[in-house]
PDB file of C-alpha atoms in Angstrom:
ATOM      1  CA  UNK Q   1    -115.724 -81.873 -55.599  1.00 91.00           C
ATOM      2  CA  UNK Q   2    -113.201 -84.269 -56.511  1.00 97.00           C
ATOM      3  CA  UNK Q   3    -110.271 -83.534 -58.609  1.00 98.00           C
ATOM      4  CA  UNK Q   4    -109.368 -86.505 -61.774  1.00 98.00           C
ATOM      5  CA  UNK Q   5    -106.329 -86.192 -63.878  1.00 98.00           C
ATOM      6  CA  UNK Q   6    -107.387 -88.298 -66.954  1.00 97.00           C
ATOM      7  CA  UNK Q   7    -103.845 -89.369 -67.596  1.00 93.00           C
ATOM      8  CA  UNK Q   8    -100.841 -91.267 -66.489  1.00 89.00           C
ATOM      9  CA  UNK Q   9     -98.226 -88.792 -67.741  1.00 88.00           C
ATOM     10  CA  UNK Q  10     -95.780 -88.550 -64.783  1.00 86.00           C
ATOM     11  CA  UNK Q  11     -95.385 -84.818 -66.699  1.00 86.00           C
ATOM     12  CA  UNK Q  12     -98.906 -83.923 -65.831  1.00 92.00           C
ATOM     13  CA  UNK Q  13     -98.972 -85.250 -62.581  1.00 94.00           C
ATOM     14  CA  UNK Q  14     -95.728 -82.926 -62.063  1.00 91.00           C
ATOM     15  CA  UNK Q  15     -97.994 -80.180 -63.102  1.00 91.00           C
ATOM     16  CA  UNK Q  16    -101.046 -80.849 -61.018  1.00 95.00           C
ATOM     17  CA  UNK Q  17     -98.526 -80.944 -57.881  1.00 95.00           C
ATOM     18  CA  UNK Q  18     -96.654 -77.688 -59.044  1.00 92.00           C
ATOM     19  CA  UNK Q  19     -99.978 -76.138 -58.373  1.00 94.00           C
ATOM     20  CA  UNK Q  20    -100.612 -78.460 -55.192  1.00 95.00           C
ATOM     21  CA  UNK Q  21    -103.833 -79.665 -55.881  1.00 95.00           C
ATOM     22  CA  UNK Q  22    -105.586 -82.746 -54.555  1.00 97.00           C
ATOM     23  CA  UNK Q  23    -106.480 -85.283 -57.134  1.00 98.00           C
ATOM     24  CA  UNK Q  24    -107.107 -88.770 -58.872  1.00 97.00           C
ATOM     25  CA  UNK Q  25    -105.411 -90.423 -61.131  1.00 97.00           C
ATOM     26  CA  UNK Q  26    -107.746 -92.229 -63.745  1.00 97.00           C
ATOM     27  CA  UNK Q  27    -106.617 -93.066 -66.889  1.00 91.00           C
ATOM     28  CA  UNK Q  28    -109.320 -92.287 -69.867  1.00 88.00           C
ATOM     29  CA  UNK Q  29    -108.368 -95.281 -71.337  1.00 83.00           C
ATOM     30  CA  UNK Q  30    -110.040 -93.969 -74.847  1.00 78.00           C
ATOM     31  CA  UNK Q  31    -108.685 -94.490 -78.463  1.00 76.00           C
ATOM     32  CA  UNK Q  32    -106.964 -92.030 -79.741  1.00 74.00           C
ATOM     33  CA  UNK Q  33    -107.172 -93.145 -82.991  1.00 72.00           C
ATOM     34  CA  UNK Q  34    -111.024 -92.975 -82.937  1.00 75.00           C
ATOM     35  CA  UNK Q  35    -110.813 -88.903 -83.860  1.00 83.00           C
ATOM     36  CA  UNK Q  36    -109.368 -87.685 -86.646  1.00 82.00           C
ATOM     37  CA  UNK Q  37    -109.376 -83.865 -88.031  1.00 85.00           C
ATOM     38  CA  UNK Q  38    -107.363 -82.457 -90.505  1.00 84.00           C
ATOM     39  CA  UNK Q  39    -107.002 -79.200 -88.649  1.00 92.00           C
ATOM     40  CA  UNK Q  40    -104.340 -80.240 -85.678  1.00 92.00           C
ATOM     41  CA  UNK Q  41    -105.354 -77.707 -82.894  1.00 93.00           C
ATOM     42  CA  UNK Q  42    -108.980 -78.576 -83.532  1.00 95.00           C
ATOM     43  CA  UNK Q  43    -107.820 -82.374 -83.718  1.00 95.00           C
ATOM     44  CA  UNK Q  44    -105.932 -81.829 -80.012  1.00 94.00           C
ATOM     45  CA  UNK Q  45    -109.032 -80.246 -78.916  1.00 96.00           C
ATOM     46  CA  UNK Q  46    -111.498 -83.109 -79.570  1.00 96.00           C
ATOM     47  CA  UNK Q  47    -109.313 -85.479 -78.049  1.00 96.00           C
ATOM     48  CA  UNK Q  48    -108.980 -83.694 -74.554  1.00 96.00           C
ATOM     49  CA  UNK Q  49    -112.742 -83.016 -74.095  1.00 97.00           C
ATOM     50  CA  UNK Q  50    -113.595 -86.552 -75.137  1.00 97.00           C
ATOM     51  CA  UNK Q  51    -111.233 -87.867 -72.516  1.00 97.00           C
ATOM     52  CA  UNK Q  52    -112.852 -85.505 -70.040  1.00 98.00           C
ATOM     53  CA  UNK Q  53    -116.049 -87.017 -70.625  1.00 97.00           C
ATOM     54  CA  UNK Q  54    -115.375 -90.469 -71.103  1.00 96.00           C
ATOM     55  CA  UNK Q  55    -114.003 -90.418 -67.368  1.00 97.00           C
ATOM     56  CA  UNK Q  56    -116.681 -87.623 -66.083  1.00 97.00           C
ATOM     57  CA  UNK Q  57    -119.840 -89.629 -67.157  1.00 95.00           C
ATOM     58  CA  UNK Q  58    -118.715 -92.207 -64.670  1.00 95.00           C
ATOM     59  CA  UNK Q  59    -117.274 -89.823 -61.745  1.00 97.00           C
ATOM     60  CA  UNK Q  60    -120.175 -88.049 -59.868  1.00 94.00           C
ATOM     61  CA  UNK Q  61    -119.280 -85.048 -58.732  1.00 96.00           C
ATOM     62  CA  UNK Q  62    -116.089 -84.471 -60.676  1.00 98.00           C
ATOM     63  CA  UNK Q  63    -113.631 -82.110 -62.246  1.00 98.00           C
ATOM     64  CA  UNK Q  64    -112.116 -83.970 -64.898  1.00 98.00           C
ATOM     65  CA  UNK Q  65    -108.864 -83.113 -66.516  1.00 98.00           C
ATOM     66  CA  UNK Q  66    -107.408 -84.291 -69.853  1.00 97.00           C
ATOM     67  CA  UNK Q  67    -105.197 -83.520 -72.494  1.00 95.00           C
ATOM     68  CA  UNK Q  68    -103.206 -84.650 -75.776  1.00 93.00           C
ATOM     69  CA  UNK Q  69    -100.286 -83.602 -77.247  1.00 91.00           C
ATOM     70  CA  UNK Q  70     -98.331 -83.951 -80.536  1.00 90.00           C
ATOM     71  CA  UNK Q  71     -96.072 -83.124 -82.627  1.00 94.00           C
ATOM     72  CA  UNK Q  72     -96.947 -81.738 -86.427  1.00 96.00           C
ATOM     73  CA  UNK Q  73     -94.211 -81.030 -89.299  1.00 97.00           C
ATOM     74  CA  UNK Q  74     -95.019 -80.482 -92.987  1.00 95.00           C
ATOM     75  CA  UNK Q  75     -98.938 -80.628 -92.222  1.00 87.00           C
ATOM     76  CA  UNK Q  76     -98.284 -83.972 -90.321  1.00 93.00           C
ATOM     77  CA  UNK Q  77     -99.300 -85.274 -87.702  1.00 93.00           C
ATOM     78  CA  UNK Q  78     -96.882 -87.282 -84.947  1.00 94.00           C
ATOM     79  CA  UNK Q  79     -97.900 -88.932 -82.040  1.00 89.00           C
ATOM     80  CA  UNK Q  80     -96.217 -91.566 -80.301  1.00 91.00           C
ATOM     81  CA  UNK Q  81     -93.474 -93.942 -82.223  1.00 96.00           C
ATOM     82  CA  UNK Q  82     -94.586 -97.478 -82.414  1.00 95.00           C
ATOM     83  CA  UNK Q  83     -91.167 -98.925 -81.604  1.00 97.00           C
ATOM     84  CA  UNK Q  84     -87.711 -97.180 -81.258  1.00 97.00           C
ATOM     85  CA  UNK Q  85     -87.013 -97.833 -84.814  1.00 97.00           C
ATOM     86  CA  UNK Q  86     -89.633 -95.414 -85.973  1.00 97.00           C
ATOM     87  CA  UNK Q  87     -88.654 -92.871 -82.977  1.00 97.00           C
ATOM     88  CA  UNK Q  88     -85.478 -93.049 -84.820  1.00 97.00           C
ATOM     89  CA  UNK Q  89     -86.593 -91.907 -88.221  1.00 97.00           C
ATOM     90  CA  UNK Q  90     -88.873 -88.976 -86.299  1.00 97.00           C
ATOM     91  CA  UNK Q  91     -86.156 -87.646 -84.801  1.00 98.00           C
ATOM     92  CA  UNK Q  92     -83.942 -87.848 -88.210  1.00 98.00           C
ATOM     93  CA  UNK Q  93     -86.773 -85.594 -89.712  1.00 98.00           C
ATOM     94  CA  UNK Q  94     -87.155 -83.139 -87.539  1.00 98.00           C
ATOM     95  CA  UNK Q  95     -83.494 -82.486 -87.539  1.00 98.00           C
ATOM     96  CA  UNK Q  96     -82.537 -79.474 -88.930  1.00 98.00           C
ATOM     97  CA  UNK Q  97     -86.322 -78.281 -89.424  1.00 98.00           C
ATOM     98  CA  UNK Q  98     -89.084 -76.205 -86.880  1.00 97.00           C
ATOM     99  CA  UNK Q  99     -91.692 -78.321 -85.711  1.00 97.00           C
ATOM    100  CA  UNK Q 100     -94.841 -77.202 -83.585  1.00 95.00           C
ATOM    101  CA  UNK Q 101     -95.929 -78.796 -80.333  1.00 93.00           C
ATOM    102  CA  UNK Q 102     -99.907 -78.826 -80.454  1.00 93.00           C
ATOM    103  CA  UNK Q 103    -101.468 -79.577 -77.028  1.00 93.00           C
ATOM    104  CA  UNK Q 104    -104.945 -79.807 -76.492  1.00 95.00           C
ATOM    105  CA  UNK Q 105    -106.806 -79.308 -72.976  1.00 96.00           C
ATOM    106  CA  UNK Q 106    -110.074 -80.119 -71.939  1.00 98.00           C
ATOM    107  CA  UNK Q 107    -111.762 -79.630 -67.853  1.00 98.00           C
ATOM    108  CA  UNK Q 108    -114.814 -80.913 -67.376  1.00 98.00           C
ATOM    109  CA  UNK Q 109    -117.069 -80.151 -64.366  1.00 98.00           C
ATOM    110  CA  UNK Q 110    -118.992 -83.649 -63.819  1.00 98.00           C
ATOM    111  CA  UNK Q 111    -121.472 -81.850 -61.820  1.00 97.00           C
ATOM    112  CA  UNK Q 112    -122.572 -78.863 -64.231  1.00 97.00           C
ATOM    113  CA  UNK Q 113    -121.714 -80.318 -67.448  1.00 97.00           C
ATOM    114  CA  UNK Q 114    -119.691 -77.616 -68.443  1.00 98.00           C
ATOM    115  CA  UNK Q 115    -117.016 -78.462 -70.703  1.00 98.00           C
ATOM    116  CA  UNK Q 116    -113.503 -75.603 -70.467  1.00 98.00           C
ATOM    117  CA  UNK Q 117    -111.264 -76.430 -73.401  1.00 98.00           C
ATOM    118  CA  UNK Q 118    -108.310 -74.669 -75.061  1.00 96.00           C
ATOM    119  CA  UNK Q 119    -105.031 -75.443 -77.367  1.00 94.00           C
ATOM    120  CA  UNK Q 120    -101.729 -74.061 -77.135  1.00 92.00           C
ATOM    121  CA  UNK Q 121     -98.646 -74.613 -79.156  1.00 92.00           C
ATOM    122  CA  UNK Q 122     -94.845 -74.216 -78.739  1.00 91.00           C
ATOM    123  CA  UNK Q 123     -92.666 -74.141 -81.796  1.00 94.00           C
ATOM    124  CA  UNK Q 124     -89.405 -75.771 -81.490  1.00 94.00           C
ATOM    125  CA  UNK Q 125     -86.435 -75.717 -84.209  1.00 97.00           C
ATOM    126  CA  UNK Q 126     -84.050 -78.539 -84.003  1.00 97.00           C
ATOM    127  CA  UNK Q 127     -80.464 -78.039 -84.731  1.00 97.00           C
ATOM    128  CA  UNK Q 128     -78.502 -80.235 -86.941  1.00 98.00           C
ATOM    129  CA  UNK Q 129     -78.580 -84.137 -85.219  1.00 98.00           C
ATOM    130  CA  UNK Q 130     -76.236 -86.636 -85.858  1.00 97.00           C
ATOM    131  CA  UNK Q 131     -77.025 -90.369 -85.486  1.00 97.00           C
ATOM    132  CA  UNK Q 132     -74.863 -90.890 -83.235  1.00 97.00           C
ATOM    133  CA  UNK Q 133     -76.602 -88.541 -80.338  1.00 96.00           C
ATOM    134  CA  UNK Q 134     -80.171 -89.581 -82.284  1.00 97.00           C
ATOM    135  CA  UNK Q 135     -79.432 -93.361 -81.293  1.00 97.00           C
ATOM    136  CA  UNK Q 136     -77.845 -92.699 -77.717  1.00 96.00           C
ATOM    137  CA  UNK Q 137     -81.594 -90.797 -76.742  1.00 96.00           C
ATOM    138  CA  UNK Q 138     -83.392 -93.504 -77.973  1.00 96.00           C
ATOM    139  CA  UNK Q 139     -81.785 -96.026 -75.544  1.00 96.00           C
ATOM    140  CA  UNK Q 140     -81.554 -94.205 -73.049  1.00 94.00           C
ATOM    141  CA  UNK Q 141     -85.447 -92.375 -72.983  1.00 93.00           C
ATOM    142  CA  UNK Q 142     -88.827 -94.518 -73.359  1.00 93.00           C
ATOM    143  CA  UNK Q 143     -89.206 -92.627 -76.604  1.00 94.00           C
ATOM    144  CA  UNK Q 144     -92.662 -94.828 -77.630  1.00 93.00           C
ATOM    145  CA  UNK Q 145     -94.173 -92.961 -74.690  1.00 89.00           C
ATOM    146  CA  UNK Q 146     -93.580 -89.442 -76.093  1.00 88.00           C
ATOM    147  CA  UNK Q 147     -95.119 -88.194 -78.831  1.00 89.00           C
ATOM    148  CA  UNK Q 148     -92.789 -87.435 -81.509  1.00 90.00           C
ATOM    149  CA  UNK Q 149     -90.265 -89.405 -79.811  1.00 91.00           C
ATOM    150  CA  UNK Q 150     -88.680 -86.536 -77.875  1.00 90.00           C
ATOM    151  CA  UNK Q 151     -89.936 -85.329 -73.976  1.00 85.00           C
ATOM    152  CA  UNK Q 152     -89.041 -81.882 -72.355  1.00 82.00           C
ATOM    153  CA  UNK Q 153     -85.275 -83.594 -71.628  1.00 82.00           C
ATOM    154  CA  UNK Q 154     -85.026 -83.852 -75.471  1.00 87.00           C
ATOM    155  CA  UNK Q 155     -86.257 -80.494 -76.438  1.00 87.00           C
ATOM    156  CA  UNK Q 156     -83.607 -79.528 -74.266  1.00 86.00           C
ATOM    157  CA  UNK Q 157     -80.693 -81.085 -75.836  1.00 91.00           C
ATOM    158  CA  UNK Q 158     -82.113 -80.939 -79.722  1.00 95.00           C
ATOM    159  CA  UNK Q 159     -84.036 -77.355 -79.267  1.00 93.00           C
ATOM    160  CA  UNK Q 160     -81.727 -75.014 -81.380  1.00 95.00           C
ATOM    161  CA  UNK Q 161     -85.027 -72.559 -80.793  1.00 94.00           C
ATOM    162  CA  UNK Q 162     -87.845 -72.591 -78.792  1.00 91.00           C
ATOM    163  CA  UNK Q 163     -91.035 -70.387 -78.724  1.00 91.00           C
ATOM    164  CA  UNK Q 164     -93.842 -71.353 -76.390  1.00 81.00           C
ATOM    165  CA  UNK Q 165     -94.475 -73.305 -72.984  1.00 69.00           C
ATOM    166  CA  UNK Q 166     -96.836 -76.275 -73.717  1.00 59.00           C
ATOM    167  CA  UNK Q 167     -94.267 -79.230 -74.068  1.00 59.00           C
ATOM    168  CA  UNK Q 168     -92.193 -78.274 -70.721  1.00 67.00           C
ATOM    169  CA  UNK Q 169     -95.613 -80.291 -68.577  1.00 73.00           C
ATOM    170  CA  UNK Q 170     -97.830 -81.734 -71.296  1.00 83.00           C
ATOM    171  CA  UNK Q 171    -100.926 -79.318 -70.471  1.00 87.00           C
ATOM    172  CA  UNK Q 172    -100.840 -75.444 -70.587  1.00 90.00           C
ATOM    173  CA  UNK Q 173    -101.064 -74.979 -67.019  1.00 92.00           C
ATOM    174  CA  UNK Q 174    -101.516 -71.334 -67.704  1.00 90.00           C
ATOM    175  CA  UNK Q 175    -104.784 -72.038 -69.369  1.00 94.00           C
ATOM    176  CA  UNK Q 176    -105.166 -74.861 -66.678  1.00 96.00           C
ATOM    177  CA  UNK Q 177    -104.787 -72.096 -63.760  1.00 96.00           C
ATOM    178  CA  UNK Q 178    -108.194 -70.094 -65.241  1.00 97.00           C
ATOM    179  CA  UNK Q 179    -110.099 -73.126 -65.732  1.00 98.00           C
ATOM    180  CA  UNK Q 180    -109.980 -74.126 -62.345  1.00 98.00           C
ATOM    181  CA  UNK Q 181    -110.321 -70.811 -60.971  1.00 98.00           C
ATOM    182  CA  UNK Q 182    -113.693 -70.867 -63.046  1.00 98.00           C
ATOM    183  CA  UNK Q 183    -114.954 -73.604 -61.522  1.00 98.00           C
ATOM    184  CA  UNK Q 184    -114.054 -72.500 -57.512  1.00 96.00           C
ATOM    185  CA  UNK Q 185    -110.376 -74.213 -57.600  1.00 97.00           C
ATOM    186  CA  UNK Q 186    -108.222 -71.680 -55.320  1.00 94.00           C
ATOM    187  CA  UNK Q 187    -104.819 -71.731 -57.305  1.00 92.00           C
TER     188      UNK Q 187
END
C-alpha cells in the first residue's frame, strides 16, 4: 500500500520524513472555500477528510493523508492572507492578544474505506508587535502561504506563550503516529 501526502506543505513533508516513511506527493487540489462550519475544529475536520477522499477515490490501493490548518481569534476564522497587505493587518491583530491554531487531520485507507480523522489545537499569545518587526517578516517570509500570515519561524519570534504542538509541522503527528499504526504503518 502506497503512502499519499495530499499536500505541498514543505512543513508536512518535514513531518512525513521525521517519521521516515515512504510516500507521494499529490496535491488535493480541492476548494477550500467549498466547506464552511461555524464550529472551527469541526470546520478543520471536514476539510482534511474531504481532501483525503478527493485524492483516495482516484489512488487504488492508497493511504491518503491530508490536513488544514488555521488560525481563529474573536470567533474568526483566518486562513491564508490574500496579499502581504492583508498579512500585515493579521499580524497587527493578533498582537498583543491569544489566538488558537486549529488543525484538522484526516487518513484515509483507499483500500478499506475507512476514514481516521482528528483536530488538535495549540494556543499561542503574541506579545506586543511593532510595525517595524511586523513589516520586516512580511518581506522576508511568503506570508500568503501561511495561514494567518505567520509559520512555525514566526510563532517563534511573536509567541510571548505557547500551549500545544500542532503549528510546529502543520499535522499532529502524534495523532498521525496512531493512525498509521491502525492501518499496519510500522512507526
Amino acid at each position: 500500500m502506497q503512502i499519499i501526502l495530499a499536500s505541498q506543505s514543505l512543513f508536512r513533508r518535514k513531518a512525513l520524513d521525521l517519521l521516515s516513511l515512504q510516500y507521494s506527493v499529490v496535491p488535493s487540489n480541492f476548494d477550500e472555500k467549498s466547506i464552511r462550519h461555524s464550529d472551527p475544529l469541526e470546520l478543520a475536520k471536514m476539510l482534511s477528510e474531504a481532501k483525503a477522499l478527493a485524492i483516495g477515490k482516484i489512488h487504488e490501493n492508497s493511504l491518503v493523508i491530508a490536513a488544514d490548518l488555521f488560525v481563529t481569534f474573536n470567533n474568526e476564522v483566518f486562513e491564508k492572507p490574500a496579499n502581504n497587505e492583508e498579512a500585515i493587518e493579521m499580524l497587527r491583530t493578533f498582537s498583543g492578544n491569544k489566538v488558537e491554531i486549529i488543525c484538522g487531520l484526516a487518513v484515509f485507507n483507499s483500500e478499506t474505506g475507512k476514514m481516521l480523522s482528528a483536530t488538535d489545537t495549540c494556543a499561542i499569545k503574541f506579545r506586543e508587535l511593532v510595525d517595524s518587526e511586523i513589516q520586516d517578516y512580511v518581506s522576508r517570509y511568503p506570508v500568503t502561504k501561511f495561514a494567518g500570515s505567520f509559520d512555525s519561524d514566526g510563532v517563534i519570534r511573536f509567541a510571548e506563550e505557547i500551549n500545544g504542538t500542532s503549528f510546529q509541522f502543520g499535522l499532529p503527528v502524534n495523532k498521525l503516529i496512531y493512525f498509521l499504526r491502525e492501518n499496519g504503518v510500522k512507526v
